[in-house]
Amino acid sequence: MLVKEYRICMPLTTEEYRVGQLYTISKHSHQESEKGEGVEVVRNEPHEDPVHGPGQFTEKRVHLSSKLPSWARAVTPRIFYITEKAWNYYPYTITEYTCSFLPKFSIYIETKYEDNCGDSENIFHSDKILGDHEVSFLDIAFDEIPERYYRSLEVIRDILLIGHRQAFTWVDEWCGMTMEEVRQYERETQEATNEIIGLVTPTISVSEVGQPTDTHSAPASAPSTPLSDDAPDFLAPPKARPRKKSAPETLTLPALRERASAE
């Protein structure tokens, strides 16, 4: 298992960024979506964890077949998507990525928000990251990103850098919003995003507290959640329809001609 640690300093408090995080994720997903491709919201519902307490569970499918290079499209299925499952117990979150045609490949991200300058060592208090591993400091103001990545759904370092940079860039849009207001914005944006990519909008339940109707346990270590084999509803084959008949099956062509002449 390859372990990398990224540290990002933001000019915001942990409490301020709670709203900014939700707003940025929703807006970015909407911007990256277009007809047939983008971020499909499958589930968004309250979740109670015995260790982390009340939170929110979301499941998304990132459809991006056309964004793959030509050599990759040649070896991947026509329907290709990344599944994202996230457990948000702010200021601690867990995110897991799996691939529709590489089920054994996965990316597992733990995120912790604290009011400091990125100088916390072993912030997760985990034995897994006590050894040698790469630590990268990301600067949202001066780190460069190739232009092609500004509207891309690929790779981890650039996603983190872009996301946090956008959160600060859009601060005037979300600053002052309450949690109820940002949750309403999240719900409306997700419905609009699903409509853009041509999907039936799911029922989205958003709440900060309360017991969910269906509990999803967050992974304790490396992700092992299997990818569902069920295809999205919009990919289901069309129902069989009877063929139209251009003429009665009991009459041959000569017989039709004779009947026409007689009339």
Short mmCIF file of C-alpha atoms in Angstrom, two decimals:
data_model
loop_
_atom_site.label_atom_id
_atom_site.label_comp_id
_atom_site.label_asym_id
_atom_site.label_seq_id
_atom_site.Cartn_x
_atom_site.Cartn_y
_atom_site.Cartn_z
CA MET A 1 0.00 0.00 0.00
CA LEU A 2 1.33 3.43 -1.00
CA VAL A 3 0.77 6.15 1.61
CA LYS A 4 0.97 9.88 0.83
CA GLU A 5 0.14 12.81 3.06
CA TYR A 6 -0.95 16.24 1.81
CA ARG A 7 -1.12 19.32 4.03
CA ILE A 8 -3.05 22.38 2.90
CA CYS A 9 -3.24 25.64 4.81
CA MET A 10 -6.37 27.72 4.29
CA PRO A 11 -7.07 31.34 5.36
CA LEU A 12 -10.21 30.11 7.11
CA THR A 13 -11.11 28.59 10.44
CA THR A 14 -12.25 24.98 10.66
CA GLU A 15 -15.80 26.11 11.45
CA GLU A 16 -15.88 28.54 8.51
CA TYR A 17 -14.66 25.90 6.08
CA ARG A 18 -17.42 23.49 7.06
CA VAL A 19 -19.86 25.42 4.87
CA GLY A 20 -17.25 26.18 2.19
CA GLN A 21 -16.41 22.51 1.74
CA LEU A 22 -20.01 21.50 1.02
CA TYR A 23 -20.63 24.46 -1.29
CA THR A 24 -17.43 23.87 -3.28
CA ILE A 25 -18.02 20.15 -3.81
CA SER A 26 -21.55 20.74 -5.10
CA LYS A 27 -20.63 23.61 -7.42
CA HIS A 28 -17.51 21.90 -8.79
CA SER A 29 -19.43 18.68 -9.53
CA HIS A 30 -22.09 20.68 -11.37
CA GLN A 31 -19.52 22.54 -13.47
CA GLU A 32 -17.78 19.31 -14.46
CA SER A 33 -20.98 17.68 -15.70
CA GLU A 34 -22.47 17.69 -19.18
CA LYS A 35 -24.96 15.59 -21.12
CA GLY A 36 -24.12 11.91 -20.68
CA GLU A 37 -21.10 12.47 -18.45
CA GLY A 38 -20.26 14.02 -15.13
CA VAL A 39 -21.04 13.42 -11.48
CA GLU A 40 -24.13 11.31 -10.79
CA VAL A 41 -25.41 11.50 -7.20
CA VAL A 42 -26.63 8.02 -6.26
CA ARG A 43 -27.21 8.48 -2.53
CA ASN A 44 -26.98 11.32 -0.04
CA GLU A 45 -28.37 10.52 3.38
CA PRO A 46 -27.75 10.83 7.12
CA HIS A 47 -25.43 8.26 8.65
CA GLU A 48 -24.69 7.35 12.26
CA ASP A 49 -21.31 5.81 13.11
CA PRO A 50 -20.65 4.18 16.51
CA VAL A 51 -17.21 5.79 16.69
CA HIS A 52 -17.50 9.11 14.84
CA GLY A 53 -21.12 9.92 15.64
CA PRO A 54 -23.69 11.51 13.30
CA GLY A 55 -22.63 12.40 9.76
CA GLN A 56 -23.58 12.19 6.11
CA PHE A 57 -23.02 9.33 3.65
CA THR A 58 -22.84 10.04 -0.09
CA GLU A 59 -22.30 7.79 -3.08
CA LYS A 60 -21.52 9.21 -6.51
CA ARG A 61 -20.56 7.89 -9.93
CA VAL A 62 -18.16 9.97 -11.97
CA HIS A 63 -18.80 9.18 -15.67
CA LEU A 64 -15.79 10.20 -17.74
CA SER A 65 -15.32 7.89 -20.73
CA SER A 66 -14.73 10.73 -23.20
CA LYS A 67 -12.09 12.29 -20.95
CA LEU A 68 -9.81 9.27 -21.29
CA PRO A 69 -6.93 9.35 -23.78
CA SER A 70 -7.44 7.35 -26.97
CA TRP A 71 -5.19 4.49 -25.87
CA ALA A 72 -7.17 4.11 -22.64
CA ARG A 73 -10.53 4.15 -24.45
CA ALA A 74 -9.29 1.26 -26.59
CA VAL A 75 -8.89 -1.03 -23.56
CA THR A 76 -11.74 0.13 -21.32
CA PRO A 77 -15.44 -0.70 -21.53
CA ARG A 78 -17.69 1.76 -23.32
CA ILE A 79 -19.41 2.52 -20.02
CA PHE A 80 -16.73 3.66 -17.60
CA TYR A 81 -17.11 5.39 -14.27
CA ILE A 82 -15.44 5.96 -10.92
CA THR A 83 -17.46 5.25 -7.78
CA GLU A 84 -16.95 7.67 -4.90
CA LYS A 85 -18.22 6.84 -1.42
CA ALA A 86 -17.78 9.41 1.31
CA TRP A 87 -18.48 9.48 5.03
CA ASN A 88 -18.51 13.06 6.32
CA TYR A 89 -18.06 13.42 10.10
CA TYR A 90 -16.68 16.93 9.88
CA PRO A 91 -13.97 17.81 10.80
CA TYR A 92 -13.04 14.23 9.91
CA THR A 93 -13.99 12.64 6.57
CA ILE A 94 -13.34 9.38 4.75
CA THR A 95 -13.46 9.07 0.95
CA GLU A 96 -13.08 5.90 -1.09
CA TYR A 97 -12.68 5.62 -4.88
CA THR A 98 -13.10 2.44 -6.92
CA CYS A 99 -13.15 1.82 -10.66
CA SER A 100 -15.92 0.10 -12.59
CA PHE A 101 -13.57 -2.15 -14.58
CA LEU A 102 -10.69 -2.45 -12.06
CA PRO A 103 -12.48 -3.54 -8.87
CA LYS A 104 -9.23 -4.37 -7.03
CA PHE A 105 -7.85 -0.87 -7.56
CA SER A 106 -8.90 1.67 -4.95
CA ILE A 107 -7.91 4.99 -3.42
CA TYR A 108 -8.64 5.67 0.23
CA ILE A 109 -8.47 9.22 1.61
CA GLU A 110 -8.73 10.33 5.23
CA THR A 111 -9.08 14.07 5.82
CA LYS A 112 -8.77 15.96 9.10
CA TYR A 113 -9.39 19.68 9.52
CA GLU A 114 -7.63 21.53 12.35
CA ASP A 115 -6.91 25.14 13.28
CA ASN A 116 -3.12 25.17 12.82
CA CYS A 117 -0.45 25.83 10.20
CA GLY A 118 -0.14 22.27 8.94
CA ASP A 119 2.46 21.32 11.53
CA SER A 120 0.61 18.44 13.22
CA GLU A 121 2.51 15.18 13.13
CA ASN A 122 0.51 11.96 12.83
CA ILE A 123 -2.74 13.91 12.87
CA PHE A 124 -4.77 10.68 12.52
CA HIS A 125 -2.95 8.94 15.40
CA SER A 126 -2.43 5.94 13.17
CA ASP A 127 0.42 3.43 13.20
CA LYS A 128 0.09 3.15 9.42
CA ILE A 129 1.69 6.56 8.83
CA LEU A 130 4.37 6.56 11.51
CA GLY A 131 7.01 5.24 9.12
CA ASP A 132 8.60 6.92 6.13
CA HIS A 133 6.08 8.35 3.71
CA GLU A 134 5.86 11.33 1.40
CA VAL A 135 4.52 14.57 2.90
CA SER A 136 3.56 17.31 0.43
CA PHE A 137 2.58 20.88 1.32
CA LEU A 138 0.11 22.37 -1.16
CA ASP A 139 -0.05 26.14 -1.62
CA ILE A 140 -3.40 27.29 -3.06
CA ALA A 141 -1.91 30.67 -4.01
CA PHE A 142 1.36 29.81 -5.77
CA ASP A 143 1.38 26.11 -6.76
CA GLU A 144 0.94 25.81 -10.51
CA ILE A 145 -1.58 23.55 -12.22
CA PRO A 146 -1.48 22.83 -15.96
CA GLU A 147 -4.39 24.61 -17.64
CA ARG A 148 -5.92 21.35 -18.82
CA TYR A 149 -6.52 20.33 -15.22
CA TYR A 150 -8.74 23.26 -14.34
CA ARG A 151 -11.82 21.35 -15.55
CA SER A 152 -10.63 17.80 -15.02
CA LEU A 153 -11.91 14.92 -12.88
CA GLU A 154 -8.56 13.08 -12.69
CA VAL A 155 -5.81 12.51 -10.24
CA ILE A 156 -5.42 13.22 -6.44
CA ARG A 157 -2.94 16.02 -5.81
CA ASP A 158 -4.47 18.29 -8.41
CA ILE A 159 -8.00 17.56 -7.19
CA LEU A 160 -7.04 18.66 -3.69
CA LEU A 161 -5.27 21.76 -4.91
CA ILE A 162 -8.07 22.77 -7.29
CA GLY A 163 -10.81 22.08 -4.75
CA HIS A 164 -9.27 24.13 -1.96
CA ARG A 165 -8.32 26.94 -4.34
CA GLN A 166 -11.90 27.08 -5.61
CA ALA A 167 -13.26 27.10 -2.05
CA PHE A 168 -11.30 30.29 -1.36
CA THR A 169 -12.06 31.81 -4.77
CA TRP A 170 -15.80 31.33 -4.20
CA VAL A 171 -15.72 32.53 -0.58
CA ASP A 172 -17.93 35.54 -1.37
CA GLU A 173 -20.61 33.15 -2.63
CA TRP A 174 -20.83 30.92 0.45
CA CYS A 175 -19.59 33.14 3.28
CA GLY A 176 -22.48 33.84 5.64
CA MET A 177 -24.56 30.81 4.58
CA THR A 178 -26.00 28.68 7.36
CA MET A 179 -25.74 24.89 7.35
CA GLU A 180 -29.43 24.68 6.42
CA GLU A 181 -28.87 27.02 3.47
CA VAL A 182 -25.80 25.20 2.16
CA ARG A 183 -27.59 21.85 2.49
CA GLN A 184 -30.48 23.25 0.47
CA TYR A 185 -28.00 24.50 -2.15
CA GLU A 186 -26.37 21.05 -2.18
CA ARG A 187 -29.71 19.31 -2.70
CA GLU A 188 -30.82 21.62 -5.54
CA THR A 189 -27.43 21.49 -7.26
CA GLN A 190 -27.26 17.71 -7.13
CA GLU A 191 -30.72 17.41 -8.66
CA ALA A 192 -29.74 19.83 -11.42
CA THR A 193 -26.49 17.94 -12.05
CA ASN A 194 -28.26 14.60 -12.43
CA GLU A 195 -30.66 16.22 -14.87
CA ILE A 196 -27.78 17.53 -16.98
CA ILE A 197 -26.24 14.10 -17.46
CA GLY A 198 -29.62 12.57 -18.27
CA LEU A 199 -30.39 10.61 -15.13
CA VAL A 200 -33.50 10.22 -13.02
CA THR A 201 -33.05 12.35 -9.91
CA PRO A 202 -32.80 10.20 -6.77
CA THR A 203 -34.42 11.02 -3.47
CA ILE A 204 -31.83 12.99 -1.54
CA SER A 205 -32.14 13.17 2.25
CA VAL A 206 -29.85 15.68 3.92
CA SER A 207 -29.58 16.14 7.64
CA GLU A 208 -26.96 16.93 10.25
CA VAL A 209 -28.39 14.69 12.94
CA GLY A 210 -30.78 11.80 13.35
CA GLN A 211 -30.73 8.08 12.79
CA PRO A 212 -30.64 6.92 9.15
CA THR A 213 -33.04 4.36 7.79
CA ASP A 214 -30.11 2.40 6.38
CA THR A 215 -26.69 2.31 8.03
CA HIS A 216 -23.48 2.19 6.01
CA SER A 217 -20.42 1.37 8.07
CA ALA A 218 -17.41 3.47 7.23
CA PRO A 219 -14.29 1.46 6.34
CA ALA A 220 -11.88 1.16 9.24
CA SER A 221 -8.77 0.77 7.11
CA ALA A 222 -8.11 0.18 3.42
CA PRO A 223 -11.38 0.15 1.44
CA SER A 224 -12.97 -3.18 0.73
CA THR A 225 -16.43 -2.11 -0.38
CA PRO A 226 -17.33 -4.15 -3.47
CA LEU A 227 -18.56 -2.31 -6.53
CA SER A 228 -22.16 -3.01 -7.43
CA ASP A 229 -22.59 -5.02 -10.61
CA ASP A 230 -25.99 -3.47 -11.28
CA ALA A 231 -26.06 -1.09 -14.23
CA PRO A 232 -27.72 2.31 -13.82
CA ASP A 233 -31.42 2.37 -14.67
CA PHE A 234 -30.83 4.45 -17.77
CA LEU A 235 -28.60 1.69 -19.17
CA ALA A 236 -31.27 -1.01 -18.95
CA PRO A 237 -32.18 -2.56 -22.33
CA PRO A 238 -35.47 -1.37 -23.83
CA LYS A 239 -38.53 -3.51 -23.37
CA ALA A 240 -39.43 -5.83 -26.21
CA ARG A 241 -41.90 -4.31 -28.59
CA PRO A 242 -44.00 -6.18 -31.23
CA ARG A 243 -42.96 -5.69 -34.81
CA LYS A 244 -45.24 -3.65 -37.00
CA LYS A 245 -46.91 -5.60 -39.83
CA SER A 246 -47.02 -3.99 -43.22
CA ALA A 247 -49.53 -6.55 -44.61
CA PRO A 248 -51.60 -9.50 -43.39
CA GLU A 249 -49.31 -12.49 -42.85
CA THR A 250 -51.84 -14.87 -44.50
CA LEU A 251 -51.63 -13.14 -47.88
CA THR A 252 -48.69 -13.54 -50.23
CA LEU A 253 -47.70 -10.84 -52.71
CA PRO A 254 -49.47 -12.50 -55.73
CA ALA A 255 -52.62 -12.89 -53.67
CA LEU A 256 -52.57 -9.22 -52.75
CA ARG A 257 -52.22 -8.27 -56.43
CA GLU A 258 -55.17 -10.47 -57.42
CA ARG A 259 -57.34 -8.98 -54.71
CA ALA A 260 -56.36 -5.44 -55.75
CA SER A 261 -57.23 -6.19 -59.41
CA ALA A 262 -60.60 -7.61 -58.45
CA GLU A 263 -61.45 -4.49 -56.47
#
